[in-house]
Amino acid sequence: MIGCPNCRAIQPDDAVNTDELSWCPVCDTEFRIDVFPALYLKPEHQAPGDSIINDGIHHGQAECFCHPGKRAVAPCSSCGRMLCSLCQVGVHGQSLCMSCLESGKEKKKISFLENRRTLYDNIALLLSLLPVLVIFPTLITAPVAIYVCLRYWRTPLSVIPRTRIRFVAAFLFSMGQIVIWFLFISERVNLL
Amino acid sequence: MIKAGKFKYEKLHSKWFCVFINRKLWLGPDHLLVSEAVISHERYKRFSLNDIQVVFLKHSISYCIWNTVWGLLASLFGLIFLFSSGANSFAGALAGGFLIALLINIYHGPVCVLYLQTAVQVQKITAFTRRKKALRLMDHIKKLVEQEQGAVQKSVRPNLLNPDS
């Protein structure tokens, strides 16, 4: 059943997939709803789970690395261990074992498993820009921003396309602040 | 070495400026990716094109709210400009600025929010998008999903009011 996105009132069949805006007769909200065949798919009846007990491999057949005595169906694409149907995880057309999947996620080698990344370029840019409002913290934050730029320059920035322009801007801006501080302090020292 | 994940995402929707959460929509080889960037980090949500059940768009009230805000501010400073002793040029400039903001908002038209539904969740994929742009994006997503799933044929579509039929 398709409800109005605003009031959840059930909408008539002809208000869906019209490619035009429709009005909810109850709350008068303008909306458009596109429905796809996945909505009508009934959950498939799953086969019962595979057992981990010995399924009697024959001589010459490969056995699973984790379940000795169980027939292997595929090697791991990363480490090459033989995997049974229980251990094999299909990820984007590859067969992986659980340990490779886990380490790939932790070491960020499988980008489509990542759900969070730290934006060090944004941090560096904010460190170089925000303290300018109150001037004096720039004495500390400018070197910190330069450190962040240099330390994380080679770190992958984002899963989606992103340039390193923020790093460059933060570096140049922080260098400018340091030069200004240097000139200011040297002038003060000369005056004394 | 795991070679997966070497594809490049294609941008479907983004905004150049957002106050809190910068939400962008990207197209991967077989999925949509919603990236939500806050100041120091970015979160990703992936939706396989095969799993998308419904995409819906609704009008947002923020268009009316912003029109009211700009209108009230323009009126307020306009009245100050008209009734203050002497020509208060600062109030006049502010009134003009708010009036321009109001006209720009009216010119760009109503604002919509786009949602995507799968079997387990409903996800907001864009916020504060103008209607024309939102409808174009919806058409694009529809085309992409239909390439994967095929179109819903009215003859075989069950009655939505009575799902048992």
Short mmCIF file of C-alpha atoms in Angstrom, two decimals:
data_model
loop_
_atom_site.label_atom_id
_atom_site.label_comp_id
_atom_site.label_asym_id
_atom_site.label_seq_id
_atom_site.Cartn_x
_atom_site.Cartn_y
_atom_site.Cartn_z
CA MET A 1 0.00 0.00 0.00
CA ILE A 2 1.26 3.46 -0.83
CA GLY A 3 0.51 6.23 1.60
CA CYS A 4 0.82 9.98 1.26
CA PRO A 5 4.39 10.98 2.20
CA ASN A 6 2.95 13.63 4.50
CA CYS A 7 -0.15 12.24 6.24
CA ARG A 8 0.19 8.50 5.41
CA ALA A 9 -3.33 8.40 3.97
CA ILE A 10 -3.65 5.56 1.47
CA GLN A 11 -3.54 6.90 -2.06
CA PRO A 12 -5.67 5.69 -4.96
CA ASP A 13 -3.98 3.45 -7.50
CA ASP A 14 -4.06 6.10 -10.24
CA ALA A 15 -2.05 8.59 -8.14
CA VAL A 16 1.04 6.37 -8.42
CA ASN A 17 3.52 6.21 -11.33
CA THR A 18 1.87 9.08 -13.13
CA ASP A 19 5.17 10.93 -13.80
CA GLU A 20 3.35 14.06 -12.64
CA LEU A 21 2.62 15.73 -9.36
CA SER A 22 -0.55 14.62 -7.60
CA TRP A 23 -2.48 16.02 -4.66
CA CYS A 24 -3.34 14.10 -1.52
CA PRO A 25 -7.14 14.33 -1.07
CA VAL A 26 -6.73 14.31 2.71
CA CYS A 27 -3.93 16.77 3.53
CA ASP A 28 -3.70 18.59 0.18
CA THR A 29 0.05 17.97 -0.09
CA GLU A 30 1.54 17.89 -3.57
CA PHE A 31 3.60 14.76 -4.19
CA ARG A 32 4.86 12.32 -6.77
CA ILE A 33 5.33 8.61 -6.15
CA ASP A 34 7.28 6.25 -8.41
CA VAL A 35 6.84 2.58 -7.61
CA PHE A 36 9.16 -0.16 -8.88
CA PRO A 37 8.73 -3.92 -9.28
CA ALA A 38 10.81 -4.62 -6.14
CA LEU A 39 7.79 -3.51 -4.08
CA TYR A 40 5.71 -6.42 -5.37
CA LEU A 41 8.33 -9.11 -4.98
CA LYS A 42 7.36 -11.62 -2.34
CA PRO A 43 10.25 -12.92 -0.22
CA GLU A 44 11.66 -16.05 -1.77
CA HIS A 45 11.44 -19.26 0.17
CA GLN A 46 14.99 -19.82 1.32
CA ALA A 47 16.63 -23.22 1.27
CA PRO A 48 17.44 -24.60 4.71
CA GLY A 49 20.88 -23.64 6.02
CA ASP A 50 23.91 -25.63 5.00
CA SER A 51 25.27 -27.91 7.70
CA ILE A 52 28.84 -27.65 8.93
CA ILE A 53 29.19 -31.35 9.57
CA ASN A 54 31.40 -33.54 7.47
CA ASP A 55 29.69 -34.09 4.14
CA GLY A 56 32.05 -36.87 3.13
CA ILE A 57 34.48 -35.48 0.62
CA HIS A 58 35.94 -37.88 -1.85
CA HIS A 59 39.59 -38.50 -2.43
CA GLY A 60 41.14 -35.64 -4.42
CA GLN A 61 38.50 -33.07 -3.55
CA ALA A 62 39.55 -29.89 -1.77
CA GLU A 63 38.30 -29.37 1.76
CA CYS A 64 37.37 -26.15 3.51
CA PHE A 65 40.14 -24.40 5.46
CA CYS A 66 37.84 -23.64 8.40
CA HIS A 67 35.73 -26.82 8.35
CA PRO A 68 37.95 -29.85 7.76
CA GLY A 69 36.04 -32.64 6.08
CA LYS A 70 33.67 -30.26 4.32
CA ARG A 71 33.94 -29.87 0.57
CA ALA A 72 35.38 -26.55 -0.68
CA VAL A 73 33.48 -24.73 -3.39
CA ALA A 74 35.75 -21.75 -4.13
CA PRO A 75 39.08 -20.22 -3.17
CA CYS A 76 39.21 -16.84 -1.43
CA SER A 77 40.02 -14.15 -4.00
CA SER A 78 42.31 -12.41 -1.53
CA CYS A 79 44.21 -15.07 0.46
CA GLY A 80 43.53 -18.18 -1.63
CA ARG A 81 42.17 -20.33 1.20
CA MET A 82 39.68 -22.94 0.11
CA LEU A 83 36.18 -22.11 1.31
CA CYS A 84 33.03 -24.16 1.72
CA SER A 85 29.61 -22.73 0.91
CA LEU A 86 29.22 -21.55 4.52
CA CYS A 87 32.50 -19.64 4.65
CA GLN A 88 32.35 -18.11 1.18
CA VAL A 89 31.03 -14.53 1.08
CA GLY A 90 30.21 -13.14 -2.35
CA VAL A 91 31.09 -9.47 -2.62
CA HIS A 92 30.76 -7.76 -6.00
CA GLY A 93 31.54 -10.92 -7.95
CA GLN A 94 34.41 -12.02 -5.71
CA SER A 95 34.56 -14.85 -3.17
CA LEU A 96 36.07 -13.73 0.10
CA CYS A 97 36.61 -15.42 3.44
CA MET A 98 35.39 -13.71 6.60
CA SER A 99 38.89 -12.79 7.81
CA CYS A 100 39.77 -11.06 4.50
CA LEU A 101 36.41 -9.30 4.54
CA GLU A 102 37.02 -8.10 8.08
CA SER A 103 40.60 -6.97 7.43
CA GLY A 104 39.58 -5.39 4.11
CA LYS A 105 36.98 -3.33 5.94
CA GLU A 106 39.30 -2.37 8.78
CA LYS A 107 42.20 -1.42 6.49
CA LYS A 108 39.77 0.36 4.14
CA LYS A 109 40.81 -1.73 1.14
CA ILE A 110 37.22 -2.44 0.15
CA SER A 111 35.70 0.94 -0.49
CA PHE A 112 32.12 -0.29 -0.92
CA LEU A 113 32.11 -1.60 2.65
CA GLU A 114 33.12 1.74 4.11
CA ASN A 115 30.35 3.78 5.64
CA ARG A 116 32.38 6.60 7.21
CA ARG A 117 35.52 8.58 6.45
CA THR A 118 37.24 11.41 8.24
CA LEU A 119 37.71 14.53 6.10
CA TYR A 120 41.19 15.65 7.12
CA ASP A 121 41.23 18.34 4.43
CA ASN A 122 38.15 19.96 5.98
CA ILE A 123 39.74 19.77 9.42
CA ALA A 124 42.94 21.42 8.15
CA LEU A 125 40.99 24.15 6.38
CA LEU A 126 38.87 24.89 9.46
CA LEU A 127 41.99 24.93 11.64
CA SER A 128 43.52 27.52 9.35
CA LEU A 129 40.41 29.66 8.83
CA LEU A 130 38.27 29.73 11.99
CA PRO A 131 40.90 30.92 14.52
CA VAL A 132 41.54 33.99 12.35
CA LEU A 133 38.34 35.43 13.82
CA VAL A 134 40.01 35.73 17.23
CA ILE A 135 43.58 36.16 15.85
CA PHE A 136 45.74 34.93 18.75
CA PRO A 137 44.95 31.17 18.57
CA THR A 138 46.44 31.19 15.05
CA LEU A 139 49.87 31.08 16.69
CA ILE A 140 49.09 27.47 17.65
CA THR A 141 46.49 26.41 15.07
CA ALA A 142 48.51 27.43 11.98
CA PRO A 143 51.36 24.95 12.70
CA VAL A 144 48.76 22.32 13.64
CA ALA A 145 46.96 22.88 10.32
CA ILE A 146 50.27 22.50 8.44
CA TYR A 147 50.97 19.28 10.36
CA VAL A 148 47.52 17.92 9.44
CA CYS A 149 48.11 18.82 5.77
CA LEU A 150 51.47 17.05 5.62
CA ARG A 151 50.52 14.07 7.80
CA TYR A 152 47.29 13.23 5.95
CA TRP A 153 48.18 14.37 2.41
CA ARG A 154 48.39 10.80 1.13
CA THR A 155 45.43 9.48 3.11
CA PRO A 156 42.45 8.59 0.89
CA LEU A 157 40.05 11.49 1.29
CA SER A 158 36.64 10.26 0.33
CA VAL A 159 34.91 7.39 -1.41
CA ILE A 160 33.45 9.91 -3.83
CA PRO A 161 35.63 12.08 -6.10
CA ARG A 162 37.29 14.87 -4.13
CA THR A 163 40.33 17.03 -4.89
CA ARG A 164 43.07 18.06 -2.47
CA ILE A 165 42.43 21.77 -3.03
CA ARG A 166 41.37 22.24 0.61
CA PHE A 167 44.72 20.87 1.78
CA VAL A 168 46.53 23.29 -0.54
CA ALA A 169 44.41 26.24 0.61
CA ALA A 170 44.86 25.33 4.28
CA PHE A 171 48.62 24.95 3.83
CA LEU A 172 49.04 28.28 2.04
CA PHE A 173 46.78 30.13 4.44
CA SER A 174 48.56 28.69 7.50
CA MET A 175 51.97 29.50 6.02
CA GLY A 176 50.76 33.07 5.50
CA GLN A 177 49.71 33.27 9.14
CA ILE A 178 53.08 31.96 10.32
CA VAL A 179 54.92 34.49 8.14
CA ILE A 180 52.78 37.32 9.54
CA TRP A 181 53.44 36.14 13.11
CA PHE A 182 57.17 35.89 12.37
CA LEU A 183 57.27 39.44 10.98
CA PHE A 184 55.21 40.74 13.90
CA ILE A 185 57.41 39.10 16.56
CA SER A 186 60.68 40.09 14.86
CA GLU A 187 59.48 43.70 14.66
CA ARG A 188 58.62 43.65 18.38
CA VAL A 189 62.02 42.21 19.24
CA ASN A 190 63.75 44.90 17.18
CA LEU A 191 61.74 47.60 18.95
CA LEU A 192 62.83 46.32 22.35
CA MET B 1 44.92 -7.88 -3.00
CA ILE B 2 41.27 -7.04 -3.17
CA LYS B 3 40.68 -5.17 -6.41
CA ALA B 4 37.07 -4.20 -5.78
CA GLY B 5 35.98 -0.61 -5.38
CA LYS B 6 37.96 0.92 -8.27
CA PHE B 7 34.94 2.37 -10.02
CA LYS B 8 34.22 6.06 -10.11
CA TYR B 9 31.02 7.56 -8.79
CA GLU B 10 28.97 9.85 -11.01
CA LYS B 11 27.37 12.84 -9.33
CA LEU B 12 23.58 12.94 -9.56
CA HIS B 13 22.76 15.72 -7.14
CA SER B 14 24.65 18.07 -4.86
CA LYS B 15 24.51 21.54 -3.41
CA TRP B 16 27.41 23.94 -3.25
CA PHE B 17 26.50 25.21 0.20
CA CYS B 18 24.78 23.60 3.17
CA VAL B 19 24.67 24.79 6.76
CA PHE B 20 24.74 21.53 8.72
CA ILE B 21 24.68 18.36 6.62
CA ASN B 22 25.87 18.43 3.03
CA ARG B 23 23.90 15.61 1.43
CA LYS B 24 24.93 14.46 -2.06
CA LEU B 25 23.64 11.71 -4.30
CA TRP B 26 26.00 9.62 -6.44
CA LEU B 27 25.58 6.81 -8.92
CA GLY B 28 27.79 3.73 -8.63
CA PRO B 29 27.93 0.74 -11.00
CA ASP B 30 24.84 -0.88 -9.50
CA HIS B 31 23.84 1.30 -6.61
CA LEU B 32 23.05 4.81 -5.45
CA LEU B 33 25.24 6.32 -2.78
CA VAL B 34 24.04 9.02 -0.42
CA SER B 35 26.93 10.87 1.20
CA GLU B 36 26.27 13.04 4.22
CA ALA B 37 29.17 15.30 5.10
CA VAL B 38 29.31 17.13 8.38
CA ILE B 39 32.31 19.22 9.37
CA SER B 40 34.95 16.60 9.99
CA HIS B 41 33.63 13.38 8.52
CA GLU B 42 31.46 11.89 5.82
CA ARG B 43 28.92 9.06 6.14
CA TYR B 44 27.85 6.83 3.25
CA LYS B 45 24.66 4.92 2.60
CA ARG B 46 24.37 2.63 -0.39
CA PHE B 47 21.16 1.51 -2.06
CA SER B 48 21.27 -1.21 -4.67
CA LEU B 49 19.19 -0.27 -7.69
CA ASN B 50 17.56 -3.70 -7.43
CA ASP B 51 16.36 -3.03 -3.87
CA ILE B 52 14.68 0.32 -4.44
CA GLN B 53 10.94 -0.08 -4.08
CA VAL B 54 9.58 3.45 -4.12
CA VAL B 55 10.93 6.94 -4.76
CA PHE B 56 8.71 9.73 -3.60
CA LEU B 57 8.80 13.48 -3.61
CA LYS B 58 6.81 15.86 -1.47
CA HIS B 59 6.59 19.59 -1.17
CA SER B 60 8.40 21.12 1.75
CA ILE B 61 6.95 23.86 3.90
CA SER B 62 10.34 25.62 4.04
CA TYR B 63 9.50 27.54 0.85
CA CYS B 64 6.58 29.25 2.60
CA ILE B 65 8.63 29.77 5.77
CA TRP B 66 11.45 31.52 3.88
CA ASN B 67 8.99 33.62 1.90
CA THR B 68 7.40 34.71 5.20
CA VAL B 69 10.78 35.45 6.79
CA TRP B 70 12.07 37.53 3.86
CA GLY B 71 8.71 39.26 3.46
CA LEU B 72 8.46 40.21 7.14
CA LEU B 73 12.05 41.48 7.29
CA ALA B 74 11.62 43.48 4.07
CA SER B 75 8.37 45.01 5.41
CA LEU B 76 9.90 45.78 8.81
CA PHE B 77 12.95 47.57 7.44
CA GLY B 78 10.83 49.17 4.72
CA LEU B 79 8.57 50.71 7.39
CA ILE B 80 11.60 51.87 9.39
CA PHE B 81 12.99 53.44 6.22
CA LEU B 82 9.71 55.20 5.40
CA PHE B 83 8.75 56.46 8.85
CA SER B 84 12.11 57.23 10.46
CA SER B 85 13.08 60.86 10.78
CA GLY B 86 15.47 61.63 7.94
CA ALA B 87 16.43 59.10 5.27
CA ASN B 88 17.66 55.99 7.07
CA SER B 89 19.73 54.60 4.23
CA PHE B 90 20.91 51.55 6.20
CA ALA B 91 17.32 50.39 6.83
CA GLY B 92 16.53 51.10 3.18
CA ALA B 93 19.44 48.98 1.99
CA LEU B 94 18.44 46.13 4.30
CA ALA B 95 14.82 46.31 3.12
CA GLY B 96 16.03 46.20 -0.50
CA GLY B 97 18.28 43.22 0.23
CA PHE B 98 15.48 41.24 1.90
CA LEU B 99 13.12 42.13 -0.94
CA ILE B 100 15.64 40.80 -3.47
CA ALA B 101 16.00 37.59 -1.40
CA LEU B 102 12.20 37.22 -1.41
CA LEU B 103 12.00 37.73 -5.17
CA ILE B 104 14.82 35.24 -5.80
CA ASN B 105 13.05 32.65 -3.63
CA ILE B 106 9.77 33.20 -5.49
CA TYR B 107 11.55 33.05 -8.86
CA HIS B 108 13.24 29.71 -8.07
CA GLY B 109 9.92 28.18 -7.04
CA PRO B 110 8.71 25.67 -4.46
CA VAL B 111 11.05 23.39 -2.56
CA CYS B 112 10.79 19.61 -2.48
CA VAL B 113 12.23 16.75 -0.48
CA LEU B 114 13.03 13.44 -2.15
CA TYR B 115 12.83 10.10 -0.33
CA LEU B 116 13.81 6.60 -1.29
CA GLN B 117 12.23 3.47 0.16
CA THR B 118 13.63 -0.05 0.31
CA ALA B 119 12.23 -3.09 2.11
CA VAL B 120 13.81 -2.01 5.38
CA GLN B 121 14.10 1.76 5.42
CA VAL B 122 13.03 5.13 4.12
CA GLN B 123 15.93 7.50 3.43
CA LYS B 124 15.85 11.19 2.64
CA ILE B 125 18.12 11.61 -0.38
CA THR B 126 17.83 15.32 -1.02
CA ALA B 127 16.62 18.19 1.08
CA PHE B 128 15.64 21.68 0.02
CA THR B 129 15.71 21.07 -3.72
CA ARG B 130 13.75 23.20 -6.14
CA ARG B 131 10.81 21.46 -7.78
CA LYS B 132 12.10 21.51 -11.36
CA LYS B 133 15.44 20.05 -10.32
CA ALA B 134 13.81 17.46 -8.04
CA LEU B 135 11.48 16.28 -10.82
CA ARG B 136 14.41 15.99 -13.24
CA LEU B 137 16.35 13.98 -10.66
CA MET B 138 13.36 11.75 -10.03
CA ASP B 139 13.03 11.05 -13.76
CA HIS B 140 16.72 10.15 -13.89
CA ILE B 141 16.48 7.79 -10.90
CA LYS B 142 13.37 6.21 -12.37
CA LYS B 143 15.21 5.53 -15.63
CA LEU B 144 18.16 3.99 -13.78
CA VAL B 145 16.01 1.76 -11.56
CA GLU B 146 13.87 0.65 -14.49
CA GLN B 147 17.01 -0.38 -16.38
CA GLU B 148 17.75 -2.78 -13.51
CA GLN B 149 14.26 -3.91 -12.49
CA GLY B 150 12.12 -3.21 -15.50
CA ALA B 151 9.03 -1.03 -15.47
CA VAL B 152 5.91 -1.73 -13.47
CA GLN B 153 3.27 -2.90 -15.91
CA LYS B 154 -0.19 -1.70 -15.01
CA SER B 155 -1.79 -4.94 -16.16
CA VAL B 156 0.18 -7.06 -13.71
CA ARG B 157 0.38 -4.49 -10.96
CA PRO B 158 -1.57 -5.60 -7.89
CA ASN B 159 -4.17 -3.26 -6.51
CA LEU B 160 -2.27 -1.07 -4.06
CA LEU B 161 -5.36 -0.59 -1.92
CA ASN B 162 -5.76 -4.30 -1.51
CA PRO B 163 -2.36 -5.98 -1.51
CA ASP B 164 -3.85 -9.47 -1.13
CA SER B 165 -5.54 -9.26 -4.53
#
